[in-house]
Coordinates of C-alpha atoms and ligand atoms in Angstrom, one line a residue:
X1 CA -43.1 47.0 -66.4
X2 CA -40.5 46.8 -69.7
X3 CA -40.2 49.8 -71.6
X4 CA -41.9 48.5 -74.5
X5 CA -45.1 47.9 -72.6
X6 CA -44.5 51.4 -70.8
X7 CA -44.0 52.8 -75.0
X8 CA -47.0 51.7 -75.5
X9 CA -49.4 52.8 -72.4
X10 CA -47.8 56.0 -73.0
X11 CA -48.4 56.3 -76.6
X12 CA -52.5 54.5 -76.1
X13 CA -54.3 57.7 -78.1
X14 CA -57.4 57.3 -75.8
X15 CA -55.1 58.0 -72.6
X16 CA -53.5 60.5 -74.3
X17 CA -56.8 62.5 -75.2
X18 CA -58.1 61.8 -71.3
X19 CA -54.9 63.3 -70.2
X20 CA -55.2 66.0 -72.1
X21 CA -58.4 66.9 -71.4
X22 CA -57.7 66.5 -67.7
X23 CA -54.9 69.2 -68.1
X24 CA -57.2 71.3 -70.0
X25 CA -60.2 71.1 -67.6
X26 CA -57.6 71.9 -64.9
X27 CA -57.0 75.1 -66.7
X28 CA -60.5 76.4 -67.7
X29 CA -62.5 79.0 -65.7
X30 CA -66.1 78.8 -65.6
X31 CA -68.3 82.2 -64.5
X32 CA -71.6 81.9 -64.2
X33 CA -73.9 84.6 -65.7
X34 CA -77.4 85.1 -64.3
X35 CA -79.7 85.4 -67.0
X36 CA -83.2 85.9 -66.7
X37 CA -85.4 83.1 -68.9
X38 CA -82.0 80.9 -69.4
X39 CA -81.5 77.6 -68.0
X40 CA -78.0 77.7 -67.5
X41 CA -75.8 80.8 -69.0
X42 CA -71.3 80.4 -68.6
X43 CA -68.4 82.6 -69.4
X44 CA -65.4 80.5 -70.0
X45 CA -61.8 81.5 -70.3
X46 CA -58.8 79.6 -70.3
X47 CA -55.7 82.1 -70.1
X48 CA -53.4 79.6 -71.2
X49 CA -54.7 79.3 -74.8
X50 CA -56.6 83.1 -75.4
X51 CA -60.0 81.2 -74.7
X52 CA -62.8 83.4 -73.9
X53 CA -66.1 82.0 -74.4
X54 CA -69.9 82.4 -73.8
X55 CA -72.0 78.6 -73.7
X56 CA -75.8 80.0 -73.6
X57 CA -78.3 77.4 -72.6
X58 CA -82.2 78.8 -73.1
X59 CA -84.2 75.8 -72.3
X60 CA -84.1 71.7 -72.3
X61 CA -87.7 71.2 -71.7
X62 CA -87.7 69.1 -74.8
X63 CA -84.3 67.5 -74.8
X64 CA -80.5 68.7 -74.5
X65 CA -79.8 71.8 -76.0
X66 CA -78.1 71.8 -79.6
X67 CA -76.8 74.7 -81.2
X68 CA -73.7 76.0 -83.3
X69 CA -70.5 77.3 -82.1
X70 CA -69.8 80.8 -83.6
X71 CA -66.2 82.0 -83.6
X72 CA -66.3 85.9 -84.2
X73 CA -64.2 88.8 -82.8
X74 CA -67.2 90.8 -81.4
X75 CA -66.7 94.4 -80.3
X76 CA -67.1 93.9 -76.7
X77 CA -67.8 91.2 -74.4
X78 CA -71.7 92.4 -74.1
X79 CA -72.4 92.3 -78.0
X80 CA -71.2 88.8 -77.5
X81 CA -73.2 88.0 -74.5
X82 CA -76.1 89.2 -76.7
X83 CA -75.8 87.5 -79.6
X84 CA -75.1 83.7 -78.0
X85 CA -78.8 84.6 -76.0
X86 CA -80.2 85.3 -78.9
X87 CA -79.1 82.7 -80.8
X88 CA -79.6 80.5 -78.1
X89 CA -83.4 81.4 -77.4
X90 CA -83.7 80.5 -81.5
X91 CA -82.7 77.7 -81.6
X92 CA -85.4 76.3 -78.3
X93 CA -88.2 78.0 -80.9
X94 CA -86.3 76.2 -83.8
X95 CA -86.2 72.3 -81.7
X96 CA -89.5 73.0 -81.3
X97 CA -91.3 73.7 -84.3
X98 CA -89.1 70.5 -86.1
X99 CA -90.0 68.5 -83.3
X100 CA -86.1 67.4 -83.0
X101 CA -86.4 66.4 -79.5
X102 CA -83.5 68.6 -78.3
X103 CA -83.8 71.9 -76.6
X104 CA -81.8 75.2 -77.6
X105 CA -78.2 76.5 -76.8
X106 CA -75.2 78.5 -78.5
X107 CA -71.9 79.2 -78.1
X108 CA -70.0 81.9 -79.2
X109 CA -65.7 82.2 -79.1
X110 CA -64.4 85.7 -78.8
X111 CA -61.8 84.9 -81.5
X112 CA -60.6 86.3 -85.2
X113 CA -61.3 83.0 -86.6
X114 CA -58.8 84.1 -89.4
X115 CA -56.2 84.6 -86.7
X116 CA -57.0 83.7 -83.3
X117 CA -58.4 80.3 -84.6
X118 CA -56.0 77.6 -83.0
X119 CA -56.4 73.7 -82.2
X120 CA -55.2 74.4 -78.2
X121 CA -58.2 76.9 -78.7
X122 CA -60.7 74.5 -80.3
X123 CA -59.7 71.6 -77.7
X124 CA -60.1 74.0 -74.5
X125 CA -63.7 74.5 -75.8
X126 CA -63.9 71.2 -76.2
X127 CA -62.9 70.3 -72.5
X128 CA -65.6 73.2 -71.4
X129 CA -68.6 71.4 -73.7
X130 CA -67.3 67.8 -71.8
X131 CA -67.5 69.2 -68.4
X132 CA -71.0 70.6 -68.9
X133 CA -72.1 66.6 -69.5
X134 CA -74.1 66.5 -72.3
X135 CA -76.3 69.6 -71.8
X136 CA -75.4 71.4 -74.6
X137 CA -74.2 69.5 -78.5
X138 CA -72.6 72.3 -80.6
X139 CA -71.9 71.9 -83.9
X140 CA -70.8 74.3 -86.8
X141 CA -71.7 77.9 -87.2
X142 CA -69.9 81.3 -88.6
X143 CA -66.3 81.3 -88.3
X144 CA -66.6 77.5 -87.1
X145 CA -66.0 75.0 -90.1
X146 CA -66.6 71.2 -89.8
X147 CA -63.0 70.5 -89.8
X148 CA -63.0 72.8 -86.6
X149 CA -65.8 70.8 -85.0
X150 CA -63.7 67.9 -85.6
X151 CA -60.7 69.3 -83.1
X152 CA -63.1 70.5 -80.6
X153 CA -64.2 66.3 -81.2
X154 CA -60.8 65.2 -79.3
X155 CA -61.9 66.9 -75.8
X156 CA -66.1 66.1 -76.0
X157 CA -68.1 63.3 -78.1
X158 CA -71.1 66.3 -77.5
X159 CA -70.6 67.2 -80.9
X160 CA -72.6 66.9 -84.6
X161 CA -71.7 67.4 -87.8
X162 CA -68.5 66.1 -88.5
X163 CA -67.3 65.3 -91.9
X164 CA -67.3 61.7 -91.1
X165 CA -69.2 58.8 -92.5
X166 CA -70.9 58.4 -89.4
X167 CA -71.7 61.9 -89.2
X168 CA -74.2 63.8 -91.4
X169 CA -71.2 66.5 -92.5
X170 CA -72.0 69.6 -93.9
X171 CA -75.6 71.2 -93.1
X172 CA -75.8 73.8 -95.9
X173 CA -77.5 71.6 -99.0
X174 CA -80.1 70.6 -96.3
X175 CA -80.9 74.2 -94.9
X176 CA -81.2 75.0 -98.8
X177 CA -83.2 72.4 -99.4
X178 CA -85.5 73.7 -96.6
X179 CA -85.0 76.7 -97.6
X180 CA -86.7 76.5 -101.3
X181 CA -89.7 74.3 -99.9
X182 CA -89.8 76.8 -97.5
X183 CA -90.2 79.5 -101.3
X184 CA -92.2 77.0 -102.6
X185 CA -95.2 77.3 -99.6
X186 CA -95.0 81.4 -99.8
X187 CA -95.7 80.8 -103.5
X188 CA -98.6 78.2 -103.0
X189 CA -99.9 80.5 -100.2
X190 CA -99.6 83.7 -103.0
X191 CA -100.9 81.9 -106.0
X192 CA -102.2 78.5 -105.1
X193 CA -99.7 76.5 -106.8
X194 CA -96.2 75.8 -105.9
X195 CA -94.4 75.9 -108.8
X196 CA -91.7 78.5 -109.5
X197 CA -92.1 79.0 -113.1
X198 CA -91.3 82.4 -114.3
X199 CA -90.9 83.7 -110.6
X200 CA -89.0 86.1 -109.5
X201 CA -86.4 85.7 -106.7
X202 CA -84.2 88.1 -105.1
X203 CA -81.6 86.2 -103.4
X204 CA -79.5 88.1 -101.0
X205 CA -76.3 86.2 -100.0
X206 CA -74.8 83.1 -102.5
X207 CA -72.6 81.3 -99.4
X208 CA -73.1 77.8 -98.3
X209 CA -76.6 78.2 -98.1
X210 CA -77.8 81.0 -100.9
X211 CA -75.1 78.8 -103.3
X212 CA -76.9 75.7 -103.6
X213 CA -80.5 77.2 -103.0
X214 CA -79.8 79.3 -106.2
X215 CA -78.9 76.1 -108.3
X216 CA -82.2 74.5 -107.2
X217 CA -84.5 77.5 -107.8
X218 CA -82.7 77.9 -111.1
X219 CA -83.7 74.6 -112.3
X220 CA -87.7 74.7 -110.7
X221 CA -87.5 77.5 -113.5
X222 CA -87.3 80.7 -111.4
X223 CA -86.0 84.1 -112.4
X224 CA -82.7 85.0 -110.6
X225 CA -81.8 88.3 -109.4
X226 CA -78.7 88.0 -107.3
X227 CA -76.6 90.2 -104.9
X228 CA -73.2 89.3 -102.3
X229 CA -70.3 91.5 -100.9
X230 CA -68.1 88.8 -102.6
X231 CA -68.0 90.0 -106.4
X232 CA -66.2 86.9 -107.4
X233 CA -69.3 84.6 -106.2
X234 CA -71.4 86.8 -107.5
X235 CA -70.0 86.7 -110.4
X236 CA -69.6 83.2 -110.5
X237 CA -73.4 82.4 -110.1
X238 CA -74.8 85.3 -112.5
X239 CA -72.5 83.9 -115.1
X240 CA -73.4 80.1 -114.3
X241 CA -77.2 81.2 -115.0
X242 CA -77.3 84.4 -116.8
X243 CA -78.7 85.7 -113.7
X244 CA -79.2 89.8 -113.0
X245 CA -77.3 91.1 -110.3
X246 CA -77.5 94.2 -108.1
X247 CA -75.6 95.8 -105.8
X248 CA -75.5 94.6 -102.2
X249 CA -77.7 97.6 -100.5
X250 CA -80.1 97.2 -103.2
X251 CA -81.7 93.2 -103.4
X252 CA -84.2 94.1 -100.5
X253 CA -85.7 96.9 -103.2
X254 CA -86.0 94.4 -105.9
X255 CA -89.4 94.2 -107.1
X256 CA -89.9 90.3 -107.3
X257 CA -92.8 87.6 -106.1
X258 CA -89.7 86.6 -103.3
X259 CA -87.2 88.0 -101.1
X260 CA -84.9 86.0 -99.9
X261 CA -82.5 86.7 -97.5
X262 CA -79.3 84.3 -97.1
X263 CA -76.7 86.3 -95.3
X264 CA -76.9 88.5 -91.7
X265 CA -79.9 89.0 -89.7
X266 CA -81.9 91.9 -89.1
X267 CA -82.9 92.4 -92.5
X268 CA -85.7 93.7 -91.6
X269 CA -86.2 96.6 -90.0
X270 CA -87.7 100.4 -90.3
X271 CA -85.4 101.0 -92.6
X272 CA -86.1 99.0 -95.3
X273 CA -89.8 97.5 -95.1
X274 CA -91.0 100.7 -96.6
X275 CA -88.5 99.8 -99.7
X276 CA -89.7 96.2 -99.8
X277 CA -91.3 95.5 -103.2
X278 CA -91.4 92.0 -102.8
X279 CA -94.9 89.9 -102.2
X280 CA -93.0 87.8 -99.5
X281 CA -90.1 87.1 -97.9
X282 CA -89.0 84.0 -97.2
X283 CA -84.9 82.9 -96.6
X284 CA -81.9 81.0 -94.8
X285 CA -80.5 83.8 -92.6
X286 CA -81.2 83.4 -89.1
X287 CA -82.8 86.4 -86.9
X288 CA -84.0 88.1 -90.2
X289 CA -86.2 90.3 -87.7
X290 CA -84.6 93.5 -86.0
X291 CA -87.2 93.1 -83.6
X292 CA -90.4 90.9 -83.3
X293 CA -92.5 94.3 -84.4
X294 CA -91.6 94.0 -87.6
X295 CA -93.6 91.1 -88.4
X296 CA -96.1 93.0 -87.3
X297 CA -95.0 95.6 -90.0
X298 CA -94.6 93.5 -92.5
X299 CA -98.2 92.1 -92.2
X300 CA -99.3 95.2 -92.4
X301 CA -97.9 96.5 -95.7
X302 CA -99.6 92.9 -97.0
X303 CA -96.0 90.9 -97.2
X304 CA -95.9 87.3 -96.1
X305 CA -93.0 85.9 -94.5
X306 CA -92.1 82.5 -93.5
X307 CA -90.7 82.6 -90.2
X308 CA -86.8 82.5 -89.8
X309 CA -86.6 79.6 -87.3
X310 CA -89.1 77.0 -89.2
X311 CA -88.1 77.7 -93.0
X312 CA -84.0 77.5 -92.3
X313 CA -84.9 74.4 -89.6
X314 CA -83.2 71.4 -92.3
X315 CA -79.8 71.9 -91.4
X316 CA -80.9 71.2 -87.5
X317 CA -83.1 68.0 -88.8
X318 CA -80.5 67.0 -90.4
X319 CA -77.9 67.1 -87.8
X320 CA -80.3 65.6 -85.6
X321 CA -81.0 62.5 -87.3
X322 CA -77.0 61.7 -87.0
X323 CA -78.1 61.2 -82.8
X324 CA -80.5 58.6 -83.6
X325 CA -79.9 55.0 -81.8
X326 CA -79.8 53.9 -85.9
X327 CA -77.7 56.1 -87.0
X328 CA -77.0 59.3 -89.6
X329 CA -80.2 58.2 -92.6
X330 CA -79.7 61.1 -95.2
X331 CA -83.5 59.7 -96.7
X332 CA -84.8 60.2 -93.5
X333 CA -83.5 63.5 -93.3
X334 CA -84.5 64.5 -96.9
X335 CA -88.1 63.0 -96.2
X336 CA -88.1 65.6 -92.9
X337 CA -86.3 68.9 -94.4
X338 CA -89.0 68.5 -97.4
X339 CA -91.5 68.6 -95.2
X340 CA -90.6 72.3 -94.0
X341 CA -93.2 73.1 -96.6
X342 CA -96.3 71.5 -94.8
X343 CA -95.1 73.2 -91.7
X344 CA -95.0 76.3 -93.5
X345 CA -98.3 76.3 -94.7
X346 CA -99.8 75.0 -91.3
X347 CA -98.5 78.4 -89.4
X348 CA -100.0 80.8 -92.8
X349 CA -103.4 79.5 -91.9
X350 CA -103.5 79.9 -88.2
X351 CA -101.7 83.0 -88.8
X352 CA -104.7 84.0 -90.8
X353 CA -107.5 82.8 -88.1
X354 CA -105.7 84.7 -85.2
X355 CA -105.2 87.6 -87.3
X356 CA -101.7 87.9 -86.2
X357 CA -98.6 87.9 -87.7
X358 CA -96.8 84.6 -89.1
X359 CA -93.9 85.0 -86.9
X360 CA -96.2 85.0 -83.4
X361 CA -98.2 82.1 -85.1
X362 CA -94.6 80.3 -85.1
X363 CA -94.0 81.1 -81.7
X364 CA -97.0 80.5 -80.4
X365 CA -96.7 77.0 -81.7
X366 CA -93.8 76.5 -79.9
X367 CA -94.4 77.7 -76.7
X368 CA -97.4 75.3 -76.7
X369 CA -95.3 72.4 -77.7
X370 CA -92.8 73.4 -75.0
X371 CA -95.1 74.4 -72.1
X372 CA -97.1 70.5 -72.4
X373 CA -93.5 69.1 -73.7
X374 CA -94.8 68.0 -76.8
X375 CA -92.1 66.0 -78.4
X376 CA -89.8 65.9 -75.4
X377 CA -87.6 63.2 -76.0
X378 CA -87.8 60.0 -74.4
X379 CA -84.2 57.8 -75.8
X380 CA -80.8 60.1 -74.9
X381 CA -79.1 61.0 -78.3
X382 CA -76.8 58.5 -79.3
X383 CA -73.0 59.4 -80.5
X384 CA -72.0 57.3 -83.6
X385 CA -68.6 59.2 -84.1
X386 CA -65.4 58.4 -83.0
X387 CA -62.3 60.9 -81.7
X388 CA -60.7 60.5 -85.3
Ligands
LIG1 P1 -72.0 81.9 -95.5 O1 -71.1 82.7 -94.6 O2 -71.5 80.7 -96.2 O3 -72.7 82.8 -96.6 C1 -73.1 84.1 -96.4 C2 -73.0 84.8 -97.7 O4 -73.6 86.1 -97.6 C3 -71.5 85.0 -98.2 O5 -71.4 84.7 -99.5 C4 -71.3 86.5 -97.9 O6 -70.3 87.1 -98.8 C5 -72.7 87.1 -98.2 N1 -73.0 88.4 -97.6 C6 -72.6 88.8 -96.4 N2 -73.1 90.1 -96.1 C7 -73.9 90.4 -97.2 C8 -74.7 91.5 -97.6 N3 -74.8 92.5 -96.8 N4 -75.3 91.5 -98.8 C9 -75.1 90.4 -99.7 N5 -74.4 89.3 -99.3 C10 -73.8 89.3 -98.1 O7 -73.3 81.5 -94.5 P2 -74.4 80.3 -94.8 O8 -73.9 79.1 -94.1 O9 -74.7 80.3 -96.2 O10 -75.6 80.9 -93.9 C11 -76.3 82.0 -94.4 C12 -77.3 82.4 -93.3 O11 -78.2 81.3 -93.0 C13 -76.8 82.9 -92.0 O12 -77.6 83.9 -91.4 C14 -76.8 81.6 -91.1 O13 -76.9 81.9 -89.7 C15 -78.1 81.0 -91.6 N6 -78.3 79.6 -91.4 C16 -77.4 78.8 -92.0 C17 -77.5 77.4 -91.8 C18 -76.5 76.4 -92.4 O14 -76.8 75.2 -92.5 N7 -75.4 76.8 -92.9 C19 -78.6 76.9 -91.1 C20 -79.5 77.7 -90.5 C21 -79.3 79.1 -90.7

């Protein structure tokens, strides 16, 4: 062979990337965990890089399981372990209440993502999601931008949301969008109209989410009362709308027609739902219940909440339309996300005839649609994007 055809086998980027990911397979150590209720639950470590890893996958009944990738230094192994089942078993409710066709999974990296975040890093997770075969599609979470899902891209097509044209990019607008139908049907459901007029919002958390859901509710003509740890985006938004702010430990005992929580989970909890003066709750942040009790609680002190898992579902629709065989629609998406709303209002009322709380009417729900795999996709997901 000459040396300029060698040059060039050696320098063929698709070669280069299997190679790679052969090397970095050859490195990676999977452990499987036993847990009970989980389809399939692996620690991965690669030594080589400072990977250590947890891939959770809860259940594929209605397709493969799609979840985020969260990068966070976590105290202990454990607290990790806990949080990707957790997150995992959300997102299976999540699927299949949006009726996505894909079943639920996380992973989580034990990583700083301010210092421990590095590509060899992002591509030996990469090379772990490849060998699992199309099981589990992670995409963005915490400590995991876009840009990041884009390195983890070079080892595993099993990927969404990538800032690419044929990808549907960032999730947040949509999860907002979601997120203020999802304000809109607690309103309806309070005072049998939807609009927003003159109501008052406590928005807790103004990130990628709470951000652009406080410019729409600002403009439906709702009263802002605002709170973040970050002074400067706080500041930033009550300026940009005259809005009143409050300190961080106090937006939960706003009194206001909504609370809406937009940062951590387990916002609610013994703690505060004595202090909530709010008429209902309904936000972005996922796992907003400390435990599945407190829906009970809250139904009980006469507070309706829109479940965590169906109001903050647009980011997931959105994501998901990116897999169909015609590719990433952004109408199609918007015409699904707005429809969080109906959704909404479908669990209040069964809620209401099963006297329970809106959060086991949700559940409920899906462990119907799971159990007779309603909505079980039929056509594998399709992958538009491209390595680059
Ligand atoms: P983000 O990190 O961009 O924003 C979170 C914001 O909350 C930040 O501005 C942060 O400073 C603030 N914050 C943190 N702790 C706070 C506290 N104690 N009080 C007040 N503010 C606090 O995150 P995001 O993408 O906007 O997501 C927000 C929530 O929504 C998370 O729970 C996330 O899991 C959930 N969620 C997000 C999406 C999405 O599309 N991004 C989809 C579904 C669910």
């Amino acid at each position: 062979m000459s040396s300029q055809l060698l040059e060039k086998k050696v320098q063929d980027p698709k070669k280069q990337l299997a190679a790679l990911l052969h090397e970095s397979q050859k490195s990676l150590q999977f452990e499987k965990l036993i847990v009970k209720g989980y389809e399939k639950v692996v620690k991965v470590t690669d030594k080589k890089v400072g990977l250590t890893a947890i891939i959770a996958i809860h259940n594929t009944m209605l397709g493969p399981a799609l979840g985020g990738t969260r990068i966070r230094k976590y105290p202990n192994f454990d607290a990790a372990l806990e949080d990707a089942l957790r997150l995992a078993k959300g997102m299976t409710y999540k699927s299949a209440i949006a009726e996505v066709g894909f079943g639920g999974g996380k992973s989580v990296i034990i990583a700083d993502p301010k210092t421990e975040k590095t590509p060899e890093l992002l591509m030996a997770f990469g090379a772990a999601v490849e060998k699992l075969g199309g099981m589990y599609i992670c995409a963005e979470d915490m400590g995991c931008t876009g840009e990041d899902v884009k390195v983890i891209r070079r080892m595993t097509k099993y990927v969404v949301g990538l800032p690419h044209q044929s990808s549907s990019g960032d999730p947040g607008p949509f999860t907002a969008w979601g997120t203020f139908r999802g304000i809109q049907s607690v309103v309806k459901r309070l005072y049998n109209s939807d609009s927003l007029e003159g109501k008052k919002v406590a928005i807790q958390g103004l990130g990628n989410v709470g951000g652009f859901l406080v410019d729409q509710l600002f403009w439906a003509g709702a009263d802002l009362i605002l709170a973040d740890t970050d002074t400067e985006k706080l500041r930033y938004f009550a300026k940009k709308y005259r809005a009143k702010t409050v300190d961080p430990d106090q937006i939960w005992k706003v009194e206001c027609d909504v609370f809406a929580p937009c940062a951590a989970g387990g916002i609610i909890n013994d703690q505060t739902i004595p202090e909530f003066k709010c008429k209902a709750i309904a936000g972005c942040a996922n796992n907003q219940l400390l435990k599945d009790h407190h829906a009970v609680m809250l139904k009980e002190r006469g507070i309706l909440y829109a479940p965590d898992f169906v109001i903050n579902a647009g980011g997931l629709l959105n994501v998901s339309i990116e897999l169909e065989d015609e590719g990433y629609n952004p109408k199609l998406s918007r015409y699904k996300v707005h429809h969080i709303y109906d959704t909404l209002l479908a669990i209040y009322e069964i809620a209401e005839k099963n006297r329970e709380s809106t959060h086991q009417a949700a559940l409920s729900l899906a462990d119907y649609r799971i159990k007779y795999a309603i909505g079980k996709r039929v056509i594998p997901p399709t992958f538009h994007h491209s390595a680059e």
